[in-house]
mmCIF file of C-alpha atoms and ligand atoms in Angstrom:
data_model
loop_
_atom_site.group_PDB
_atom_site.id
_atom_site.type_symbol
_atom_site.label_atom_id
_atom_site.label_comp_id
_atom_site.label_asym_id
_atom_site.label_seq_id
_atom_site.Cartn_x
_atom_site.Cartn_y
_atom_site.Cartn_z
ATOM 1 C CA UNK A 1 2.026 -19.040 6.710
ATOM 2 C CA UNK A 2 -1.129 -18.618 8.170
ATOM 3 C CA UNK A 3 -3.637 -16.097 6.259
ATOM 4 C CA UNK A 4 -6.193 -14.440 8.242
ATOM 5 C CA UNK A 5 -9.396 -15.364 7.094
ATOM 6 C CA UNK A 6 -11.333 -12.423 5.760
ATOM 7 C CA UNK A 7 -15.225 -12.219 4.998
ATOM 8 C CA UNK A 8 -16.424 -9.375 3.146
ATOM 9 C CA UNK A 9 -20.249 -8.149 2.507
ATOM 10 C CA UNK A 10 -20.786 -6.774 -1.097
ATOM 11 C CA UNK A 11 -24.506 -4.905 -0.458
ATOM 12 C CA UNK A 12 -24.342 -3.623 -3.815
ATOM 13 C CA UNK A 13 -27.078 -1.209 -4.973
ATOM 14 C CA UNK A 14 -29.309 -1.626 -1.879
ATOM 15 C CA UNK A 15 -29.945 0.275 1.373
ATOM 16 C CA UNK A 16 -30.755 3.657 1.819
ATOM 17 C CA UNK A 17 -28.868 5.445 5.413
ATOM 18 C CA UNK A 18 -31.449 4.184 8.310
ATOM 19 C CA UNK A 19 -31.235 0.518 6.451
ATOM 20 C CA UNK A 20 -27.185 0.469 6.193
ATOM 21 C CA UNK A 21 -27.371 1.506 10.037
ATOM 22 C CA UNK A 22 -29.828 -1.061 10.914
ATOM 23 C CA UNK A 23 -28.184 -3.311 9.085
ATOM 24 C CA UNK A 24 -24.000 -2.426 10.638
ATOM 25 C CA UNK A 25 -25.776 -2.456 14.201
ATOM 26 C CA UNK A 26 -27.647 -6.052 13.444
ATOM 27 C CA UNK A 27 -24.178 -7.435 12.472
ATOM 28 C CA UNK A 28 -22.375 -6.169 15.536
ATOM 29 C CA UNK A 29 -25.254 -7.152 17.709
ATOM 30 C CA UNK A 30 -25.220 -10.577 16.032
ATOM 31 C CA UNK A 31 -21.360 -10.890 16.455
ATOM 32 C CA UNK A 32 -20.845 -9.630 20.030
ATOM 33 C CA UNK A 33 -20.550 -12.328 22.084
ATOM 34 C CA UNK A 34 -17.635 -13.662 19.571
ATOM 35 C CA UNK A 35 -14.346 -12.816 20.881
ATOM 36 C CA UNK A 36 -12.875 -10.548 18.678
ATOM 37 C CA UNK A 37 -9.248 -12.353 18.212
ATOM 38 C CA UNK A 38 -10.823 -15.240 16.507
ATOM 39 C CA UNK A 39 -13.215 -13.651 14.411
ATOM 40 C CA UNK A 40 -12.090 -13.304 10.640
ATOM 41 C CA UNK A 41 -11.592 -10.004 9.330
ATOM 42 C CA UNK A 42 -15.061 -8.881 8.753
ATOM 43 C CA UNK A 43 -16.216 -6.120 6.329
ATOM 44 C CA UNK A 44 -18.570 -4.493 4.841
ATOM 45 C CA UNK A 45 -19.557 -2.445 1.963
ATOM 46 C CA UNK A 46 -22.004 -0.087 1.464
ATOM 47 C CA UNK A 47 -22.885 2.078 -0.824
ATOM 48 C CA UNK A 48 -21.197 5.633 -1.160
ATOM 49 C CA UNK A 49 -24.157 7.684 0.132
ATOM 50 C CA UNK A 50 -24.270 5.334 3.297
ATOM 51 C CA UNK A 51 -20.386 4.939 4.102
ATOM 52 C CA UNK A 52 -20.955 8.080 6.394
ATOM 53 C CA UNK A 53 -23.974 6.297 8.048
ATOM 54 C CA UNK A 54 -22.301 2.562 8.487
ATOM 55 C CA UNK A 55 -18.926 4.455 9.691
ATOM 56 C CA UNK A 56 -20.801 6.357 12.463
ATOM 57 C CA UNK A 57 -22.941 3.022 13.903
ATOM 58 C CA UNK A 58 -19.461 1.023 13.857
ATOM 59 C CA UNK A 59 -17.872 4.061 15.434
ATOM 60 C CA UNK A 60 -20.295 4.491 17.865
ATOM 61 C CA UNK A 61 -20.244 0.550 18.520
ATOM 62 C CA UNK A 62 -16.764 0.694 19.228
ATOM 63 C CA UNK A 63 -16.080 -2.631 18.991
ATOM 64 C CA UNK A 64 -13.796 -2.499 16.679
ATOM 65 C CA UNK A 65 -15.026 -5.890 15.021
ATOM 66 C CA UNK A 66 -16.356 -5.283 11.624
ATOM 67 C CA UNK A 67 -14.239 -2.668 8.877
ATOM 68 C CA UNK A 68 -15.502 -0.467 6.374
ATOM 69 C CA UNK A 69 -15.011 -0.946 2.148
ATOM 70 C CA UNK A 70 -16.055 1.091 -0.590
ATOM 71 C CA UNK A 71 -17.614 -1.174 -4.168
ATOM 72 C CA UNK A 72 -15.677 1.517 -6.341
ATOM 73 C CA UNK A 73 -13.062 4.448 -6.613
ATOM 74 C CA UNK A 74 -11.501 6.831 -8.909
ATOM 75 C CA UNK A 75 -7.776 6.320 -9.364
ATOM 76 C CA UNK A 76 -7.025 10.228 -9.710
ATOM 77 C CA UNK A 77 -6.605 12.592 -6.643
ATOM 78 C CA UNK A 78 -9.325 15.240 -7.060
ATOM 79 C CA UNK A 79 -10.421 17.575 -10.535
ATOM 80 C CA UNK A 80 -13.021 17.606 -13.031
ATOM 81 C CA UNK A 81 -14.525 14.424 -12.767
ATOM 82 C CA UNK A 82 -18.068 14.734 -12.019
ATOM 83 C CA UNK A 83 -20.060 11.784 -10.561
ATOM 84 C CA UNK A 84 -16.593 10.155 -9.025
ATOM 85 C CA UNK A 85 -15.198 9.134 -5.446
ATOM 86 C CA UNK A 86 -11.685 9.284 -5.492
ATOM 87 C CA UNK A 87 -9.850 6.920 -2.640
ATOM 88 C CA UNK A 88 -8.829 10.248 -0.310
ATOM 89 C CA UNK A 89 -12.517 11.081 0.017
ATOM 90 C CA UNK A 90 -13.414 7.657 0.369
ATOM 91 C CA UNK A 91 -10.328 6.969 3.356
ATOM 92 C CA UNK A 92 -11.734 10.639 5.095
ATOM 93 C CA UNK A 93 -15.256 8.360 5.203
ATOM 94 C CA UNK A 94 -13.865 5.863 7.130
ATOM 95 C CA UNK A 95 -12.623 3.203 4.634
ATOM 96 C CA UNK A 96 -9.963 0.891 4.558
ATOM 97 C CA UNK A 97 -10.978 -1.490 1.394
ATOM 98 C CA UNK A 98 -12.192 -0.551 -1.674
ATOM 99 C CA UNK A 99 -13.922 -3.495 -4.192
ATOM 100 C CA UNK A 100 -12.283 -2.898 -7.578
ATOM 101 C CA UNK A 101 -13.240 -5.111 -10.904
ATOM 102 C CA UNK A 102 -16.214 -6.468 -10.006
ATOM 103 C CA UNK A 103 -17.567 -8.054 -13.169
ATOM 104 C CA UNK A 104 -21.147 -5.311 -12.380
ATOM 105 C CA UNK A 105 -18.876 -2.795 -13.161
ATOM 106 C CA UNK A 106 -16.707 -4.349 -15.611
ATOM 107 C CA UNK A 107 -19.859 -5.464 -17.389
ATOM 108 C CA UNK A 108 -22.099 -2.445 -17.347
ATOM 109 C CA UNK A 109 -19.804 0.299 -16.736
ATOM 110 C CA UNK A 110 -16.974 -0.638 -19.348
ATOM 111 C CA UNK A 111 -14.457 -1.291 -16.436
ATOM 112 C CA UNK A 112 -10.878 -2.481 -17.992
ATOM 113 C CA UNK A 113 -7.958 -4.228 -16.474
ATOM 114 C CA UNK A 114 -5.612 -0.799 -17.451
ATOM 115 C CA UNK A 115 -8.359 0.765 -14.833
ATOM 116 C CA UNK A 116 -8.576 -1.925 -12.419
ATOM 117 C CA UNK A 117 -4.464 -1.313 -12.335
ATOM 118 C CA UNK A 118 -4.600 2.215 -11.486
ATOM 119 C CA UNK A 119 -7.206 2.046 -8.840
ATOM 120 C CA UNK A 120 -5.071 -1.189 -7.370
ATOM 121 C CA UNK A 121 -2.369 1.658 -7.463
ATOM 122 C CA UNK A 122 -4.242 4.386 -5.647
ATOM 123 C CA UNK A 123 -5.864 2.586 -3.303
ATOM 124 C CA UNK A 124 -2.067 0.793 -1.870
ATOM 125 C CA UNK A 125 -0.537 4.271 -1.945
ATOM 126 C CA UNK A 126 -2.852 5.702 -0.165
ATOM 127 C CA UNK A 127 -2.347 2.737 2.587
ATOM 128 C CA UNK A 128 -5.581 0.881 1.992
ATOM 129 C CA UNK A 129 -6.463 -2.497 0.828
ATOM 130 C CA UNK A 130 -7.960 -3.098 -2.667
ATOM 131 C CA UNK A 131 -10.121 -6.156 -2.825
ATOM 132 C CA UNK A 132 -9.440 -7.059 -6.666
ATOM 133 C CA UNK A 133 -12.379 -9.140 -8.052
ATOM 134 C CA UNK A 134 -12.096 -11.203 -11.029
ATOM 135 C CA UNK A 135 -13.881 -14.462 -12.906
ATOM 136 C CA UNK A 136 -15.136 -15.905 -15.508
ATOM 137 C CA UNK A 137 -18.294 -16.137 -17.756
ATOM 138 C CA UNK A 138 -20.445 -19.258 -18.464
ATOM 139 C CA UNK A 139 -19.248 -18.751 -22.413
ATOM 140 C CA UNK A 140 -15.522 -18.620 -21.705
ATOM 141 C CA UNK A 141 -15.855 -21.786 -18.552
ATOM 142 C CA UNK A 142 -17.563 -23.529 -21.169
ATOM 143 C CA UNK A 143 -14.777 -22.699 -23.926
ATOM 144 C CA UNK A 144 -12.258 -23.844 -21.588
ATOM 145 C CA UNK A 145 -10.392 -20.728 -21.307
ATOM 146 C CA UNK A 146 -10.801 -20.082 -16.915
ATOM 147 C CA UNK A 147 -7.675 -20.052 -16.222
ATOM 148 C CA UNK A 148 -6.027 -18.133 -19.013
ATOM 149 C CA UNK A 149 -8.507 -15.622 -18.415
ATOM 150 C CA UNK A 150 -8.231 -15.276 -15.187
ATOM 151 C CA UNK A 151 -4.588 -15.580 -15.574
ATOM 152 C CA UNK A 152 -4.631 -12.374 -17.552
ATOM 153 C CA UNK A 153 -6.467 -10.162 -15.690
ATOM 154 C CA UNK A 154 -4.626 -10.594 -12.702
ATOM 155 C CA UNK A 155 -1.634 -10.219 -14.147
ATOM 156 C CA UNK A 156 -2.982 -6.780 -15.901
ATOM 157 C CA UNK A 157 -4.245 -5.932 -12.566
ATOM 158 C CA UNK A 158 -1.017 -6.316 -10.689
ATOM 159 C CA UNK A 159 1.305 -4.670 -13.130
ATOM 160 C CA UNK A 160 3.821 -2.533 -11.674
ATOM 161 C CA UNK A 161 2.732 -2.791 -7.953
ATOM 162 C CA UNK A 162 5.649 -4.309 -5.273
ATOM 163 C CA UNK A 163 5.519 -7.644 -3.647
ATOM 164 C CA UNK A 164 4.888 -6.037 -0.054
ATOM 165 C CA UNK A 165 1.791 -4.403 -1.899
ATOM 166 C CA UNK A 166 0.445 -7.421 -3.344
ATOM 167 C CA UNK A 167 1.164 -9.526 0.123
ATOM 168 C CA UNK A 168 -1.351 -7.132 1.849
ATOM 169 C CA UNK A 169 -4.287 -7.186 -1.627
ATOM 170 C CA UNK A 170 -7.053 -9.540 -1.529
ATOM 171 C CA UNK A 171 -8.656 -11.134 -4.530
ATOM 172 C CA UNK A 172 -11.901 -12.341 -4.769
ATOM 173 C CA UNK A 173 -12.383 -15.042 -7.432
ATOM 174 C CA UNK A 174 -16.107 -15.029 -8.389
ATOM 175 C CA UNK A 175 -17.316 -16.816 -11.597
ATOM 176 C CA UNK A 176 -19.839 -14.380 -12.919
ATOM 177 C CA UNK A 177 -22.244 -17.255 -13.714
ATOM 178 C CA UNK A 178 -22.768 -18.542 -9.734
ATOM 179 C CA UNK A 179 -23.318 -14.427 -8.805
ATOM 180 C CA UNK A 180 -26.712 -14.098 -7.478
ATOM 181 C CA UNK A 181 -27.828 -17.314 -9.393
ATOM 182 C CA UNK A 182 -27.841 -19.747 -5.947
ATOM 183 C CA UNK A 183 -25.757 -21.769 -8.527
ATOM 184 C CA UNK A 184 -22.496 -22.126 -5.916
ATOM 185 C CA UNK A 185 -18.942 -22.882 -7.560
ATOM 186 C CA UNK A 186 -18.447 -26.672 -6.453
ATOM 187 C CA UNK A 187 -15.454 -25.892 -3.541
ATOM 188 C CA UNK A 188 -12.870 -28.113 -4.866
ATOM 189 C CA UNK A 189 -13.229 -26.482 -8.554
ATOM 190 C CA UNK A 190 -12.920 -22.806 -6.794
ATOM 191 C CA UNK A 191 -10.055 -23.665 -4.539
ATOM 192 C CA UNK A 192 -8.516 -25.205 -7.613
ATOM 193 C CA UNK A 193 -9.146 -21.669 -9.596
ATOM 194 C CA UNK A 194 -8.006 -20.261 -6.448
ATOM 195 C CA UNK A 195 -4.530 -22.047 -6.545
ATOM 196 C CA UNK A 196 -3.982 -21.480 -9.777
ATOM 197 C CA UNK A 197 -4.218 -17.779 -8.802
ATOM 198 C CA UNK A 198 -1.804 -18.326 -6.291
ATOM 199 C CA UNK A 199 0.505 -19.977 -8.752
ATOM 200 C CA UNK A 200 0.293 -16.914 -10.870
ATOM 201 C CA UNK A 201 1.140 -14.302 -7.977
ATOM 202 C CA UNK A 202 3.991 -16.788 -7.340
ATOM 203 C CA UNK A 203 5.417 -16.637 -11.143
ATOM 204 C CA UNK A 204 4.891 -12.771 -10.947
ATOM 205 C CA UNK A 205 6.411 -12.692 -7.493
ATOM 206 C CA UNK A 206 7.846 -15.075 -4.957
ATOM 207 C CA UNK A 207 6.443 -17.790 -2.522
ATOM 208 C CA UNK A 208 6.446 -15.861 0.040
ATOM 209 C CA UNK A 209 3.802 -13.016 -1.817
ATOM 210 C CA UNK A 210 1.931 -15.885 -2.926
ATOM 211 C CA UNK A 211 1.926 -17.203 0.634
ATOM 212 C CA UNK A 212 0.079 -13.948 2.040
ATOM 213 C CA UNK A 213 -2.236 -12.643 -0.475
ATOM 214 C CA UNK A 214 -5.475 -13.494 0.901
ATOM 215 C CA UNK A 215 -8.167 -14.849 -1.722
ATOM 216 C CA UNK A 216 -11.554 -15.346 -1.636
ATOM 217 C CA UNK A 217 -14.193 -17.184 -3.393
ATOM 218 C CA UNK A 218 -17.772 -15.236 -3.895
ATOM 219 C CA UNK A 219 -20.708 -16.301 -6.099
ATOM 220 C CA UNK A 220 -23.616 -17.457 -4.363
ATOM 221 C CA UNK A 221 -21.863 -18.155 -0.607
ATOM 222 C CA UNK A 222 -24.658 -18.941 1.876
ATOM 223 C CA UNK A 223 -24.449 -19.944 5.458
ATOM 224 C CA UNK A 224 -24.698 -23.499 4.371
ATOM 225 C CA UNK A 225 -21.919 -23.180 2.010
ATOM 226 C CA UNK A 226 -19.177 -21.510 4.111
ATOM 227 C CA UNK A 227 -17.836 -24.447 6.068
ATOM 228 C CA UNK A 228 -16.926 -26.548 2.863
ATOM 229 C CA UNK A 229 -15.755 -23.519 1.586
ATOM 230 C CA UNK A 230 -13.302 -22.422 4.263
ATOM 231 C CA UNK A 231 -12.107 -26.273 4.557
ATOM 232 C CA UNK A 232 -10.624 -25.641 0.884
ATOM 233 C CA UNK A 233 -6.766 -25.158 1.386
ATOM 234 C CA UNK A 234 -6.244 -22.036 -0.778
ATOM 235 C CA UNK A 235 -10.058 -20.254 -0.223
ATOM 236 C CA UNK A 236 -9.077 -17.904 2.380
ATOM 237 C CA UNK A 237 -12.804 -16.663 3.280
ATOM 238 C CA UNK A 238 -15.739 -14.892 0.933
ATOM 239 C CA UNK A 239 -17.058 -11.935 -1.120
ATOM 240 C CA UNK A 240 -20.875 -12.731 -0.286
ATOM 241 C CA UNK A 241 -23.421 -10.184 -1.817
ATOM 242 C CA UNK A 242 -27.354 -11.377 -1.755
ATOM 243 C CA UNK A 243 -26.732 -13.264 2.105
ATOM 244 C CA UNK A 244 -24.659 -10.079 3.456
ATOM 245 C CA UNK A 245 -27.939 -7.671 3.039
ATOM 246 C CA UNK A 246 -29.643 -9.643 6.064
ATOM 247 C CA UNK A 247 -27.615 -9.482 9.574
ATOM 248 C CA UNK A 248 -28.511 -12.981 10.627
ATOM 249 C CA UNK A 249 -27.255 -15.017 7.770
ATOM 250 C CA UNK A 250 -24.381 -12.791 7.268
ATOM 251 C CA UNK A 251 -23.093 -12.896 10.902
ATOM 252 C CA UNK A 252 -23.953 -17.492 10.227
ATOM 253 C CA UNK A 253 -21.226 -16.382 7.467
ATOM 254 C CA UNK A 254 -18.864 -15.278 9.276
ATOM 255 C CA UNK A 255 -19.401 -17.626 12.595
ATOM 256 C CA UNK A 256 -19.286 -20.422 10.093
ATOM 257 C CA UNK A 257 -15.665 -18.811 8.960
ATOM 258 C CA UNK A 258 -14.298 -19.160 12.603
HETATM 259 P P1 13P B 1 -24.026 -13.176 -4.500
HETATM 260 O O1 13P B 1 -23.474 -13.647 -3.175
HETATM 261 O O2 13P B 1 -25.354 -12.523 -4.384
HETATM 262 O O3 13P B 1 -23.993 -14.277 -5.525
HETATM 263 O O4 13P B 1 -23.040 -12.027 -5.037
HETATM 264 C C1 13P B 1 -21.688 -12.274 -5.098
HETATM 265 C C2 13P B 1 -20.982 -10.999 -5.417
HETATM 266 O O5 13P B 1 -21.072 -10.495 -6.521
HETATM 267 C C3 13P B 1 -20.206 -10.362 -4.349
HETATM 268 O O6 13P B 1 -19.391 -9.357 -4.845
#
């Protein structure tokens, strides 16, 4: 089955409102000769005080070319939980993805599978798309325990959802140790990660879930690295963070995707 490649901009902590529009209308202005039907799915992430900004430029674009994510959610409704988005609030501001487990907020914000679980369960019942991050750290690589760990928390974080819920996820494998380091995953070791991800959604599921869940490497993806990257049979596009805060070598991302 063919997966719909799918490159997604993580701009973490940066950009106030005029920089997330400058920065939505410099990727549609860099992507607007490309016809549309071959582009991958593009998105972008911003953070939540400029999700109103970056939905208004792409509205008022309306090209239709580049989608909206949030980096983080609440998995309840609405109630007493000050300083949280939950994924209603976050759909009425225009998105359709939301980032959960990113090792950031597993790391400094005490993030847990159980959580990354419920949010994966919000976010699909509400009808949008959670873009489930996991990896490993340079201890545990260097252990040898990858895969089992990366076994596990996918497994945690797709307890209890439905096959037709996990066809339509995404993962992103990154390996905390090539985030923001410039030290890039060799592309044969994450598309082997990468299968063995697959493999996993297959034992939980069927072929044919395993078949459609789209999964994507991030840690350190540049414009040069993208080709040899998407030539990887399982590595079904990128989470890129430090090259997705600049409009020209993010839109090189995703042309180089195509
Ligand atoms: P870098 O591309 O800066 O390494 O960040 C990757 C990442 O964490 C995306 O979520």
């Amino acid at each position: 089955m063919a997966r719909r490649p799918v490159i997604a901009g993580n701009w973490k902590m940066h950009n106030l409102q005029q920089d997330a529009i400058d920065l939505t209308n410099g990727v549609m202005q860099a992507l607007k000769e490309e016809d549309k039907s071959a582009l991958p799915e593009v998105i972008i992430a911003p953070t939540f005080t400029s999700l109103y900004a970056a939905n208004k430029a792409l509205k008022d674009c309306g090209c239709g070319k580049v989608r909206l994510a949030a980096q983080n959610c609440y998995f309840e409704e609405k109630g007493a939980f000050t300083g949280e988005c939950s994924v209603q609030m976050l759909k009425d501001t225009g998105c359709e993805y939301i980032i959960i487990g990113h090792s950031e907020r597993r790391e400094y914000f005490g993030e847990t599978d159980e959580m990354v679980n419920k949010k994966a369960k919000a976010i699909l019942s509400n009808g949008l798309i959670p873009i489930i991050c996991c990896g490993e750290s340079l201890e545990q690589r260097e252990a040898g325990v990858t895969d089992y760990h990366i076994a596990s928390q996918i497994t945690k974080a797709l307890r209890d959802l439905s096959a037709s819920d996990v066809a339509k996820s995404i993962i992103a494998y990154e390996p905390i140790w090539a985030i923001g380091t410039g030290k890039t995953c060799d592309s044969t070791e994450a598309n082997r990660v990468i299968s063995m991800i697959r493999n996993v959604v297959k034992g939980l599921y069927d072929a044919n879930t395993a078949d459609s869940i789209r999964i994507l490497y991030g840690g350190s993806v540049k414009p040069e690295t993208i080709k040899e990257q998407m030539a990887q049979s399982d590595i079904d596009g990128a989470l890129v963070g430090g090259a997705s805060l600049k409009a020209d070598s993010f839109a090189a991302i995703v042309k180089g995707a195509m």
